[in-house]
GROMACS .gro file of C-alpha atoms in nm:
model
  403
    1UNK     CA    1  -2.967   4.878  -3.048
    2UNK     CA    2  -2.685   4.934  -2.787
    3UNK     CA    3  -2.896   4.691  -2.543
    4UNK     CA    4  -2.973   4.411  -2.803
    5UNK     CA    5  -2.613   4.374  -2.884
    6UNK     CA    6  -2.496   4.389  -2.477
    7UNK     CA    7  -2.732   4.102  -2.459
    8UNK     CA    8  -2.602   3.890  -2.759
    9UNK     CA    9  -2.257   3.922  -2.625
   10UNK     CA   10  -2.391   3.824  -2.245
   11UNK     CA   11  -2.574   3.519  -2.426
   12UNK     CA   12  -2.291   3.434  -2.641
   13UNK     CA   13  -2.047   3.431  -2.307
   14UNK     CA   14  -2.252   3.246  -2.124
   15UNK     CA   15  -2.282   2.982  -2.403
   16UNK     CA   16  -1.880   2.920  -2.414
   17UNK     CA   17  -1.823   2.960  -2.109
   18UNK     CA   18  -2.095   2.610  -2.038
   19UNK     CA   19  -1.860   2.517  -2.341
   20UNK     CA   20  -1.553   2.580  -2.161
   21UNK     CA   21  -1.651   2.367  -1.867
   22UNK     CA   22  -1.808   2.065  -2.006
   23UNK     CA   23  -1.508   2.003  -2.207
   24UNK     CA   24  -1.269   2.100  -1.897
   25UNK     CA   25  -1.474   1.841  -1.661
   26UNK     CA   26  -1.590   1.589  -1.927
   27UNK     CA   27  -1.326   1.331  -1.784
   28UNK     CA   28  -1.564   1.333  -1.474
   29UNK     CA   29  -1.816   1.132  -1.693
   30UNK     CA   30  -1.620   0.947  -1.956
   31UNK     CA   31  -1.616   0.605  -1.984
   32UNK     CA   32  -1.289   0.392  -1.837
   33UNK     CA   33  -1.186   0.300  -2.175
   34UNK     CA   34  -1.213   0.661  -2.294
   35UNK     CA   35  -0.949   0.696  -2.011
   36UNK     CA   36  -0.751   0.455  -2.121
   37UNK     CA   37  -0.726   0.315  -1.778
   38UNK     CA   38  -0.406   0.102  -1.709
   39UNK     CA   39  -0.539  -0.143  -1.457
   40UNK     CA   40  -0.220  -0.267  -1.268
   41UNK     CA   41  -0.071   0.067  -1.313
   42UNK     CA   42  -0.046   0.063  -0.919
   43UNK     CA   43   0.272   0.101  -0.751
   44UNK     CA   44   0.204   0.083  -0.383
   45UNK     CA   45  -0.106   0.033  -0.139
   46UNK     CA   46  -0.267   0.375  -0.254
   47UNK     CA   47  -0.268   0.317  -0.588
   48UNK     CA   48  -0.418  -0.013  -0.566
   49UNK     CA   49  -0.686   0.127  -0.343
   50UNK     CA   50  -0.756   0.404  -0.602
   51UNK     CA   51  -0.787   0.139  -0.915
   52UNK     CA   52  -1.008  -0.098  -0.707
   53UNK     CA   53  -1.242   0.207  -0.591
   54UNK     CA   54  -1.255   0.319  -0.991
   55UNK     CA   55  -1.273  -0.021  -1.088
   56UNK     CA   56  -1.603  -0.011  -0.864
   57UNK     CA   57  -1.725   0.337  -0.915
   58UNK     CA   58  -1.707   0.201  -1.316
   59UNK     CA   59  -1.928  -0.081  -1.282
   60UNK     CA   60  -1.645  -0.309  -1.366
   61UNK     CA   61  -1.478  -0.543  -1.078
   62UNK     CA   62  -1.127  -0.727  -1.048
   63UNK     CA   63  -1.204  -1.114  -1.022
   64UNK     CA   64  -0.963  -1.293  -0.834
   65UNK     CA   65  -0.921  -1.681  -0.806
   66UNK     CA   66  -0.766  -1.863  -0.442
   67UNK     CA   67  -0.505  -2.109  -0.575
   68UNK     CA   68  -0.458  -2.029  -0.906
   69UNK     CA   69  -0.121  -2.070  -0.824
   70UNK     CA   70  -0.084  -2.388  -0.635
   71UNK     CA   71   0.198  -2.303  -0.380
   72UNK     CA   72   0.188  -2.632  -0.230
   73UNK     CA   73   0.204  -2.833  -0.556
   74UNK     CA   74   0.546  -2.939  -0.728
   75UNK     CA   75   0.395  -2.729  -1.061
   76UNK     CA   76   0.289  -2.429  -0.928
   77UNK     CA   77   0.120  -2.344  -1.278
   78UNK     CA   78  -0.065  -2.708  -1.251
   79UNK     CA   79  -0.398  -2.532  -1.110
   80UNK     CA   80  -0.694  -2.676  -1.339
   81UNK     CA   81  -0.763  -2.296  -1.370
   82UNK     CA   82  -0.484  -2.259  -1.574
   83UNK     CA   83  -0.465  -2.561  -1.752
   84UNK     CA   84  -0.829  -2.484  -1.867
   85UNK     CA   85  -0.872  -2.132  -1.914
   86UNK     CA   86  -0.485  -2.025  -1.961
   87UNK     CA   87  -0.641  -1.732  -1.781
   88UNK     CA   88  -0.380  -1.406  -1.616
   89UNK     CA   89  -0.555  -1.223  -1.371
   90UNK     CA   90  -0.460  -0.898  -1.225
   91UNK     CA   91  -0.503  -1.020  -0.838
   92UNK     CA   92  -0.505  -1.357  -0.766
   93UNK     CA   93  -0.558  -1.511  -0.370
   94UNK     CA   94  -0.315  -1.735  -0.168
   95UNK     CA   95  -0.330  -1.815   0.224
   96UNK     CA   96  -0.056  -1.789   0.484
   97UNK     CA   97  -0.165  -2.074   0.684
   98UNK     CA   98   0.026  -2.329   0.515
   99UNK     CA   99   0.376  -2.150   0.537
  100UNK     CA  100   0.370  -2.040   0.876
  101UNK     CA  101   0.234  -2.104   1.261
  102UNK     CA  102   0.356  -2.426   1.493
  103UNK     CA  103   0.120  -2.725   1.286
  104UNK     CA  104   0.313  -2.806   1.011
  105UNK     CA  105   0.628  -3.004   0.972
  106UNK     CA  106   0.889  -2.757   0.909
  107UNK     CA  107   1.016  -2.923   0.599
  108UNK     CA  108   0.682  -2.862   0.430
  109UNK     CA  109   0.663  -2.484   0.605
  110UNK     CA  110   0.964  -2.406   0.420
  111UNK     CA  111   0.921  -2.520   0.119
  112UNK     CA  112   0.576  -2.328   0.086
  113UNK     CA  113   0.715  -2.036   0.237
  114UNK     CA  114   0.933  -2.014  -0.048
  115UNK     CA  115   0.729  -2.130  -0.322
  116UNK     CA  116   0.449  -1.813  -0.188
  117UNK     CA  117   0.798  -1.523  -0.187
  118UNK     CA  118   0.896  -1.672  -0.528
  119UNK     CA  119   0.503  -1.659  -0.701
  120UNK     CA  120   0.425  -1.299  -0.575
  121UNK     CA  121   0.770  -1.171  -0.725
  122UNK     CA  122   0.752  -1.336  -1.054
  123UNK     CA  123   0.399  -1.258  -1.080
  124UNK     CA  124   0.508  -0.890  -1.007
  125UNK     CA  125   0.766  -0.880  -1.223
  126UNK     CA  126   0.574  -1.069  -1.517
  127UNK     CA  127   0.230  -0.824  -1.511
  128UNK     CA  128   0.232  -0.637  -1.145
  129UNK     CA  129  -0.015  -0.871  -1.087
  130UNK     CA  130  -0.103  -0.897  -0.647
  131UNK     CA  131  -0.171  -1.124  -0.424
  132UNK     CA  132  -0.531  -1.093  -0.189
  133UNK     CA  133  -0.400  -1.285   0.134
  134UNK     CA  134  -0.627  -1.510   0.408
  135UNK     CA  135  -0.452  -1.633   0.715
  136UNK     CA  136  -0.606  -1.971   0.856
  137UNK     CA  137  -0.426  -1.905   1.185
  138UNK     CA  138  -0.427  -2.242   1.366
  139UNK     CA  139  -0.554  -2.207   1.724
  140UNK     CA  140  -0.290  -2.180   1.984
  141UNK     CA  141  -0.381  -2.512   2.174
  142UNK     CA  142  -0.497  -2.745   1.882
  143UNK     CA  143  -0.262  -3.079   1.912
  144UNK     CA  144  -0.028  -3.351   1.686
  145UNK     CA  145  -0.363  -3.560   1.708
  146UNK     CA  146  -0.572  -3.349   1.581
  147UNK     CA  147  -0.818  -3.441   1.320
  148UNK     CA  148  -1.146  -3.287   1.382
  149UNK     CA  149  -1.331  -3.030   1.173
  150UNK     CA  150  -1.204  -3.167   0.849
  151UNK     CA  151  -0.863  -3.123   0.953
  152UNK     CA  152  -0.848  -2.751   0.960
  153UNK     CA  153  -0.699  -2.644   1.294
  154UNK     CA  154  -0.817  -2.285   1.279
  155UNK     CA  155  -1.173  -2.461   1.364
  156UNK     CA  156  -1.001  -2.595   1.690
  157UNK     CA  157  -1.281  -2.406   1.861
  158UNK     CA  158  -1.511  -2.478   2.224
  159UNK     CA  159  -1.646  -2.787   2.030
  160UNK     CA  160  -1.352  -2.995   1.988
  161UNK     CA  161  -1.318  -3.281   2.174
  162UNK     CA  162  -0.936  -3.229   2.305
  163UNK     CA  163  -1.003  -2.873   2.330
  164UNK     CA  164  -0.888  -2.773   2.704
  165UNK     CA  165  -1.196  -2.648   2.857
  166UNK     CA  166  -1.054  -2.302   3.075
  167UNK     CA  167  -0.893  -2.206   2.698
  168UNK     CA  168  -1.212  -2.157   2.559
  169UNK     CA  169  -1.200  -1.782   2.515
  170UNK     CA  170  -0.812  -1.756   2.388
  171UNK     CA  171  -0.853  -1.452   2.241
  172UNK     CA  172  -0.870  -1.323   2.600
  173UNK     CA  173  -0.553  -1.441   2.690
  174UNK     CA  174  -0.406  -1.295   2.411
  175UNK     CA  175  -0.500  -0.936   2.437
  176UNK     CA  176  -0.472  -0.963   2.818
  177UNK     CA  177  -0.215  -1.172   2.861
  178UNK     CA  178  -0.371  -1.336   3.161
  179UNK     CA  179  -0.513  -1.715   3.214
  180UNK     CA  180  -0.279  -1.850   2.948
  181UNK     CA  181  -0.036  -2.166   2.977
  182UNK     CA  182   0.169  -2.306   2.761
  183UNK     CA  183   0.111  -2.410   2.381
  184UNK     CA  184   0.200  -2.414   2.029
  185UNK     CA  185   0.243  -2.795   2.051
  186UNK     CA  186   0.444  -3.014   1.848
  187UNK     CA  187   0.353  -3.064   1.462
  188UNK     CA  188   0.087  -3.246   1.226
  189UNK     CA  189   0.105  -3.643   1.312
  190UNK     CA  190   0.406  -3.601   1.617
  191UNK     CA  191   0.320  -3.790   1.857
  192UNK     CA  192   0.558  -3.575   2.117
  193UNK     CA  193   0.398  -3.250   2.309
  194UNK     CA  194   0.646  -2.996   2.278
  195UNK     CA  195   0.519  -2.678   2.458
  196UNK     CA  196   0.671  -2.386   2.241
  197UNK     CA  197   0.577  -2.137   2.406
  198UNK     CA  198   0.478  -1.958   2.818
  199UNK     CA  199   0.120  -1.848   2.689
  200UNK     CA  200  -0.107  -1.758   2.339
  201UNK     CA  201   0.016  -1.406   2.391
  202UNK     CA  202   0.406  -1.497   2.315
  203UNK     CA  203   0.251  -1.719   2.074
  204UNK     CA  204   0.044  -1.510   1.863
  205UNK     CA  205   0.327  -1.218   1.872
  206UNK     CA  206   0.578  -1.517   1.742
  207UNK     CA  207   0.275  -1.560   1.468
  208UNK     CA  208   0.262  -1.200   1.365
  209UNK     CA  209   0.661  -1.199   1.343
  210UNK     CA  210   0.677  -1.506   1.104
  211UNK     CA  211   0.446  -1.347   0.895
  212UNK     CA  212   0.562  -1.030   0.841
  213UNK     CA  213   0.904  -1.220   0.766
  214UNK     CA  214   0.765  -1.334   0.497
  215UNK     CA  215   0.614  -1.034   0.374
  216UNK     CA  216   0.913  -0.856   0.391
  217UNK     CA  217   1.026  -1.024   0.130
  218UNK     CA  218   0.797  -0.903  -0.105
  219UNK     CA  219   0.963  -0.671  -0.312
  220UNK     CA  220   1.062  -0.597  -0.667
  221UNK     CA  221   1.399  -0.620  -0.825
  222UNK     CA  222   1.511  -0.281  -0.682
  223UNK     CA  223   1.384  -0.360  -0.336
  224UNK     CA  224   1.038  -0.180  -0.324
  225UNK     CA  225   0.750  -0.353  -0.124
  226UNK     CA  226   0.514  -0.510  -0.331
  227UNK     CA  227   0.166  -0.394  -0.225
  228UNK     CA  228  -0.114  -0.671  -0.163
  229UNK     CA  229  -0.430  -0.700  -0.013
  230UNK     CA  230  -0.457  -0.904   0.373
  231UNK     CA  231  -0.766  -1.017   0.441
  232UNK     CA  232  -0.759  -1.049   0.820
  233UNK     CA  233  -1.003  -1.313   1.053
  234UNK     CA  234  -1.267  -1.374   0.839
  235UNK     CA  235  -1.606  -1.515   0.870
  236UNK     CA  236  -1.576  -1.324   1.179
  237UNK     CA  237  -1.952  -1.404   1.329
  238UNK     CA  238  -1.996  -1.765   1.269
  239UNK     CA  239  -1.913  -2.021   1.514
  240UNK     CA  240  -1.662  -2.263   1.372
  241UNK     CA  241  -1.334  -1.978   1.352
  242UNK     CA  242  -1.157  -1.955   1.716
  243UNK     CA  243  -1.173  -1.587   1.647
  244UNK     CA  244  -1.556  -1.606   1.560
  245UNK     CA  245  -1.890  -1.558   1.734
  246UNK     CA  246  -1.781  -1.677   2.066
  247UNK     CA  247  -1.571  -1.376   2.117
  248UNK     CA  248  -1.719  -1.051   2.189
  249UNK     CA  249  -1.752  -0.827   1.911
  250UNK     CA  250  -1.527  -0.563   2.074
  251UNK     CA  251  -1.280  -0.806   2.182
  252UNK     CA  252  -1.246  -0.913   1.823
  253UNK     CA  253  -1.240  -0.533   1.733
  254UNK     CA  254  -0.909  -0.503   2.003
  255UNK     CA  255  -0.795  -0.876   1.802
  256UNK     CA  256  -0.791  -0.741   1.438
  257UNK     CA  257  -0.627  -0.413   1.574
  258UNK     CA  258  -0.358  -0.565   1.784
  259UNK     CA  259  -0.274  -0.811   1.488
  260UNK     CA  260  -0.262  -0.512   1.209
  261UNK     CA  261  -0.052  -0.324   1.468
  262UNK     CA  262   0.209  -0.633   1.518
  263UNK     CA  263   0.242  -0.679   1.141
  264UNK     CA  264   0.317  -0.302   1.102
  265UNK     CA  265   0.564  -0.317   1.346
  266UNK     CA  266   0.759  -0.636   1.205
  267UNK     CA  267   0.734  -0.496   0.860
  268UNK     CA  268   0.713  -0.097   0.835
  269UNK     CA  269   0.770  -0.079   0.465
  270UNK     CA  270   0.520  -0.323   0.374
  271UNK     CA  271   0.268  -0.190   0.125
  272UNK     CA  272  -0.096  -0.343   0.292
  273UNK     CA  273  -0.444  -0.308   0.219
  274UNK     CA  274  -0.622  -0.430   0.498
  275UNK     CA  275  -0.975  -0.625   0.459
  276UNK     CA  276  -1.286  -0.714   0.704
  277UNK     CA  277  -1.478  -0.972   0.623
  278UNK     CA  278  -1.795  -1.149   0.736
  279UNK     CA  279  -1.981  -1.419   0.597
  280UNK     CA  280  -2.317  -1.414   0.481
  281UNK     CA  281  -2.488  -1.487   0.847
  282UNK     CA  282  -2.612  -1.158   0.961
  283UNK     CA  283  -2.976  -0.935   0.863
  284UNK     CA  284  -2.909  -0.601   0.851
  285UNK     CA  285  -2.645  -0.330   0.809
  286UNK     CA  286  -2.594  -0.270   1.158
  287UNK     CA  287  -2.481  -0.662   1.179
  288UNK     CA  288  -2.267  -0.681   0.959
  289UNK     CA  289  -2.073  -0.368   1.067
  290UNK     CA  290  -2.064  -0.517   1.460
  291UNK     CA  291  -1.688  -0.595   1.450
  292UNK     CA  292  -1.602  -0.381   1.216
  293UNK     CA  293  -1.279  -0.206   1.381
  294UNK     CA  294  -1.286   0.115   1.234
  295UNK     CA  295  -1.226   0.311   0.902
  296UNK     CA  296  -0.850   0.383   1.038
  297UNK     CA  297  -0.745   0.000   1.017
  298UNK     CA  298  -0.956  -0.112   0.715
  299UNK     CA  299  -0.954  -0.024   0.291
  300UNK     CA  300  -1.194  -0.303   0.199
  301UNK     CA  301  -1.531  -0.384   0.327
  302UNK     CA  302  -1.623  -0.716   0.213
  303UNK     CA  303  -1.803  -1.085   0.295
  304UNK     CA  304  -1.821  -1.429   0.216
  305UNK     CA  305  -2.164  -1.588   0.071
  306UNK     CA  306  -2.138  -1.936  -0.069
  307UNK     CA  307  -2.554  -1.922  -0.135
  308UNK     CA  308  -2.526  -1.697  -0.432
  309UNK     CA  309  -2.591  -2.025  -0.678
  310UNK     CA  310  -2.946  -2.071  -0.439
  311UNK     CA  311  -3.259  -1.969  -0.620
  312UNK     CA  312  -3.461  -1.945  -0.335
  313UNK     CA  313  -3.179  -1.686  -0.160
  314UNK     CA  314  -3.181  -1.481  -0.462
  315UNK     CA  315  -3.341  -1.174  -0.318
  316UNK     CA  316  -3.166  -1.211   0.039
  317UNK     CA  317  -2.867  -1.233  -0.197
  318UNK     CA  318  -2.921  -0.940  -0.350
  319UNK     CA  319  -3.021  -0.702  -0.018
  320UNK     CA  320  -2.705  -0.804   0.166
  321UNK     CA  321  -2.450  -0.767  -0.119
  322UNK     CA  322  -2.659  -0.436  -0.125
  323UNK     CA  323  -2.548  -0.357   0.204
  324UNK     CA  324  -2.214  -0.418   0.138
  325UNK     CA  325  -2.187  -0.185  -0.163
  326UNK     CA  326  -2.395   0.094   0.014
  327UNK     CA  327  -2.140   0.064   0.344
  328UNK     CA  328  -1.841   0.015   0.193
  329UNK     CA  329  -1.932   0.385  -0.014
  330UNK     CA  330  -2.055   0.563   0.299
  331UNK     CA  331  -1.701   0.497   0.445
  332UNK     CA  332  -1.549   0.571   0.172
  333UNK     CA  333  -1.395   0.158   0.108
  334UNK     CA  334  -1.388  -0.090  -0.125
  335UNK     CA  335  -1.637  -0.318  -0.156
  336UNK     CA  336  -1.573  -0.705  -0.198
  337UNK     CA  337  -1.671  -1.030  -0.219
  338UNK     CA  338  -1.430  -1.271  -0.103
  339UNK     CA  339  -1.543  -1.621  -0.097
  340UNK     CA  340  -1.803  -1.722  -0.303
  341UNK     CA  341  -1.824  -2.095  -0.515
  342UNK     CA  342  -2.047  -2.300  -0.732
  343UNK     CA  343  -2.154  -2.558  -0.433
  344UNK     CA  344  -2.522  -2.538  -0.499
  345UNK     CA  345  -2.673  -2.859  -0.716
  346UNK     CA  346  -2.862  -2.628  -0.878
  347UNK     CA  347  -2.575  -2.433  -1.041
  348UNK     CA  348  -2.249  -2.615  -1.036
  349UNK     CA  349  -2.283  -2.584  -1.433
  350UNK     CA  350  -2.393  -2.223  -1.489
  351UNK     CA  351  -2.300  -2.070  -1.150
  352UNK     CA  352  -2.070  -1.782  -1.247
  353UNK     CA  353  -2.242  -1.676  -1.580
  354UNK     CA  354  -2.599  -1.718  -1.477
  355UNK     CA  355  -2.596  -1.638  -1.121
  356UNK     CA  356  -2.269  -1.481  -1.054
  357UNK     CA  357  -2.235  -1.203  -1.287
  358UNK     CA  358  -2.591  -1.085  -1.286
  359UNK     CA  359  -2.556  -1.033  -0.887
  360UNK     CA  360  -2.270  -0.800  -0.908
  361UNK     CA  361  -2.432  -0.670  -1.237
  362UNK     CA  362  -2.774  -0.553  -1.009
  363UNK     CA  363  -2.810  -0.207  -0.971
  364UNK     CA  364  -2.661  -0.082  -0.648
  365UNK     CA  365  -2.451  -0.352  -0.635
  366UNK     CA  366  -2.070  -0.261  -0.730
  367UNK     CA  367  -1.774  -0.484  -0.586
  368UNK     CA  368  -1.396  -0.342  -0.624
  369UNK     CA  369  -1.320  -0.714  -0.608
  370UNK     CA  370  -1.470  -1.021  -0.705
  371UNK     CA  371  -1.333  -1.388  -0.561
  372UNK     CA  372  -1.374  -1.741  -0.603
  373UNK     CA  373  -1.280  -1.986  -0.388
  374UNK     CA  374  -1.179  -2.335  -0.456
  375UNK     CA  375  -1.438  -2.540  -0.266
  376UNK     CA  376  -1.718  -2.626  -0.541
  377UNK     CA  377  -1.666  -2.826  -0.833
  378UNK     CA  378  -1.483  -2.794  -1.186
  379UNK     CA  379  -1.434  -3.049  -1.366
  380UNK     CA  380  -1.652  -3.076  -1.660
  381UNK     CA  381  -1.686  -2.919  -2.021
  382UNK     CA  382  -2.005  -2.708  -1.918
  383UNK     CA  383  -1.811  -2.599  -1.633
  384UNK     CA  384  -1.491  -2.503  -1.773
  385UNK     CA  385  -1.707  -2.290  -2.062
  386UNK     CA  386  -1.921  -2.116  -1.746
  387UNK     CA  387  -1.603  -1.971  -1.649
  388UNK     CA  388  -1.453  -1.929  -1.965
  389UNK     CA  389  -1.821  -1.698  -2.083
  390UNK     CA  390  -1.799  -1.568  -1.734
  391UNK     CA  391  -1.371  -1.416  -1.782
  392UNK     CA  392  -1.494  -1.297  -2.142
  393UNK     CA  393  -1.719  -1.030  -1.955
  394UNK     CA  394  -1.632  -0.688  -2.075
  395UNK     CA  395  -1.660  -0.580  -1.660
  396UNK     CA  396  -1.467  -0.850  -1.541
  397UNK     CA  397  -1.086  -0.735  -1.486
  398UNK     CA  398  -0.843  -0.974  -1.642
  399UNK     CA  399  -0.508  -0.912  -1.815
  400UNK     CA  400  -0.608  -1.225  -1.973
  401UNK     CA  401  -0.917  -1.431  -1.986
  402UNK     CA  402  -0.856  -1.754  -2.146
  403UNK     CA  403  -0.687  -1.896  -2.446
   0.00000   0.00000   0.00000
């Protein structure tokens, strides 16, 4: 008798003790809403990283738009985004290459400049919403006259026509400091050559200084940094970027280190999380992680692919933004998609509803952050309701979605 009742009370130990922990550790398992998760409860660059890694972890991804708010505009909330959708987001994306650098007239730097300070504090203040940065970085040598590659000086590269022929590797001067002359020439449609600076190293420091000028001026009402995401020299192995495929993956390793290091320095309080990005032109894991500087200098592993709306790329789609989920969780990173838009025939009506959302809805696919770019078209009914469906998604992060 003595033994059948040590055994009950064993048994019934045993049993609430299971109890004990399931309910202790059931918070390991419950669902984000369960949580009551507040998703721009962040406060600096830690907590950011933490809600974009549980945002990911959760199946559910932040969706960002790149000029939602139109800095360069006279109505900053004039975006057809807006006007169409009415839609708040949590992060939204903007680009430093039209407030800073030695291209534009400084009239126009200024005024955008201000315009980007005055949108990431009232869209702090209004929902602790944050910006996801690019910087277009001009090349160093690109002239007044130029008008090449659509325009866009950053694709001053070894194929222009003006482009000086011994400044074809410019990156090398900068992190050596040797073989450099002067440049930074004089702005967009002056017809003078004003040399600005000695050589692309004093040029690119200059760079990294205006910058981080600006960024220290990102802070709340109190005078704390506002934390945002910088998404530093993308598209990193194709050939039309000055910092691209002709330079050496380990000299654009020494690049992206030596510029994260240069911000830091001109603005120590600032509240960064830094991203590498590729595009879409590389096979296998070990590709896309060539330049890749290191897990000490990067929180978000992401990549550009602008063939998502392709049919006939659907399962090359699929492996590589595969890839990106599976490295960005063996270091221990965000995963994200950073450009992405509906330029495909095929899919300019249904893109982010019908070939969008059931990419980063594929199992072992998870992005932290999701983001469109403004290069394909929207401008019609069926188009405005794709991304109206597509916002409505209960794992699409919005503070909003649309009116």
């Amino acid at each position: 008798m003595r033994t059948k009742v040590f055994f009950l009370l064993v048994s019934l130990f045993a049993i609430s003790s299971v109890l004990y922990r399931s309910e202790s550790f059931a918070f390991l398992h419950s669902k984000p809403e369960e949580l009551n998760i507040r998703w721009n409860g962040w406060k600096d660059a830690n907590s950011v990283r933490k809600l974009l890694l549980q945002a990911q972890e959760s199946g559910k991804s932040y969706f960002s738009q790149f000029h939602l708010y139109d800095v360069r505009s006279k109505n900053i909330q004039s975006s057809k985004y807006l006007i169409q959708t009415g839609e708040v987001p949590y992060i939204y994306a903007l680009d430093f290459y039209y407030a800073a650098g030695t291209y534009f007239l400084e009239d126009y730097q200024q005024k955008n400049k201000k315009a980007i300070i005055e949108v990431v504090k009232n869209k702090w203040r209004e929902n602790r919403s944050i910006p996801s940065f690019s910087w277009h970085l001009e090349n160093p040598y690109v002239e007044s006259s130029f008008g090449d590659y659509m325009g866009c000086r950053y694709r001053y590269g070894n194929k222009g026509k003006k482009y000086p022929v011994e400044h074809r590797y410019v990156i090398k001067e900068i992190l050596t400091q040797k073989g450099g002359q002067q440049c930074g020439f004089g702005t967009y449609k002056g017809n003078n050559k004003i040399y600005r600076y000695d050589n692309p190293r004093k040029w690119f420091d200059a760079q990294c200084k205006e910058i981080a000028e600006i960024i220290n001026q990102f802070v709340d009402n109190t005078g704390k940094p506002i934390p945002f995401i910088f998404r530093l020299w993308h598209e990193c192995e194709d050939s039309w970027m000055w910092w691209g495929a002709s330079v050496s993956a380990n000299d654009y390793k020494k690049f992206f280190i030596l510029t994260e290091r240069n911000i830091k320095k001109y603005a120590p309080k600032a509240q960064i999380l830094w991203a590498y990005c590729t595009d879409r032109n590389w096979k296998t894991k070990e590709d896309f992680m060539a330049r890749y500087p290191g897990d000490k200098y990067v929180d978000i592993i992401g990549y550009d692919d602008y063939e998502i709306g392709c049919s006939s790329k659907k399962k090359e789609t699929i492996k590589k933004a595969r890839i990106v989920t599976q490295v960005a969780k063996e270091h221990g990173k965000v995963a994200g998609l950073f450009e992405t838009a509906n330029i495909q025939d095929e899919s300019k009506d249904n893109f982010m509803s019908d070939f969008l959302y059931p990419l980063i809805e594929t199992n072992g696919v998870s992005f932290g952050i999701v983001q469109m770019w403004t290069n394909g078209t929207f401008e019609t009914y069926r188009q405005y309701n794709d991304r109206k469906k597509f916002l409505k998604f209960t794992n699409i992060l919005m503070i909003k979605s649309n009116e």
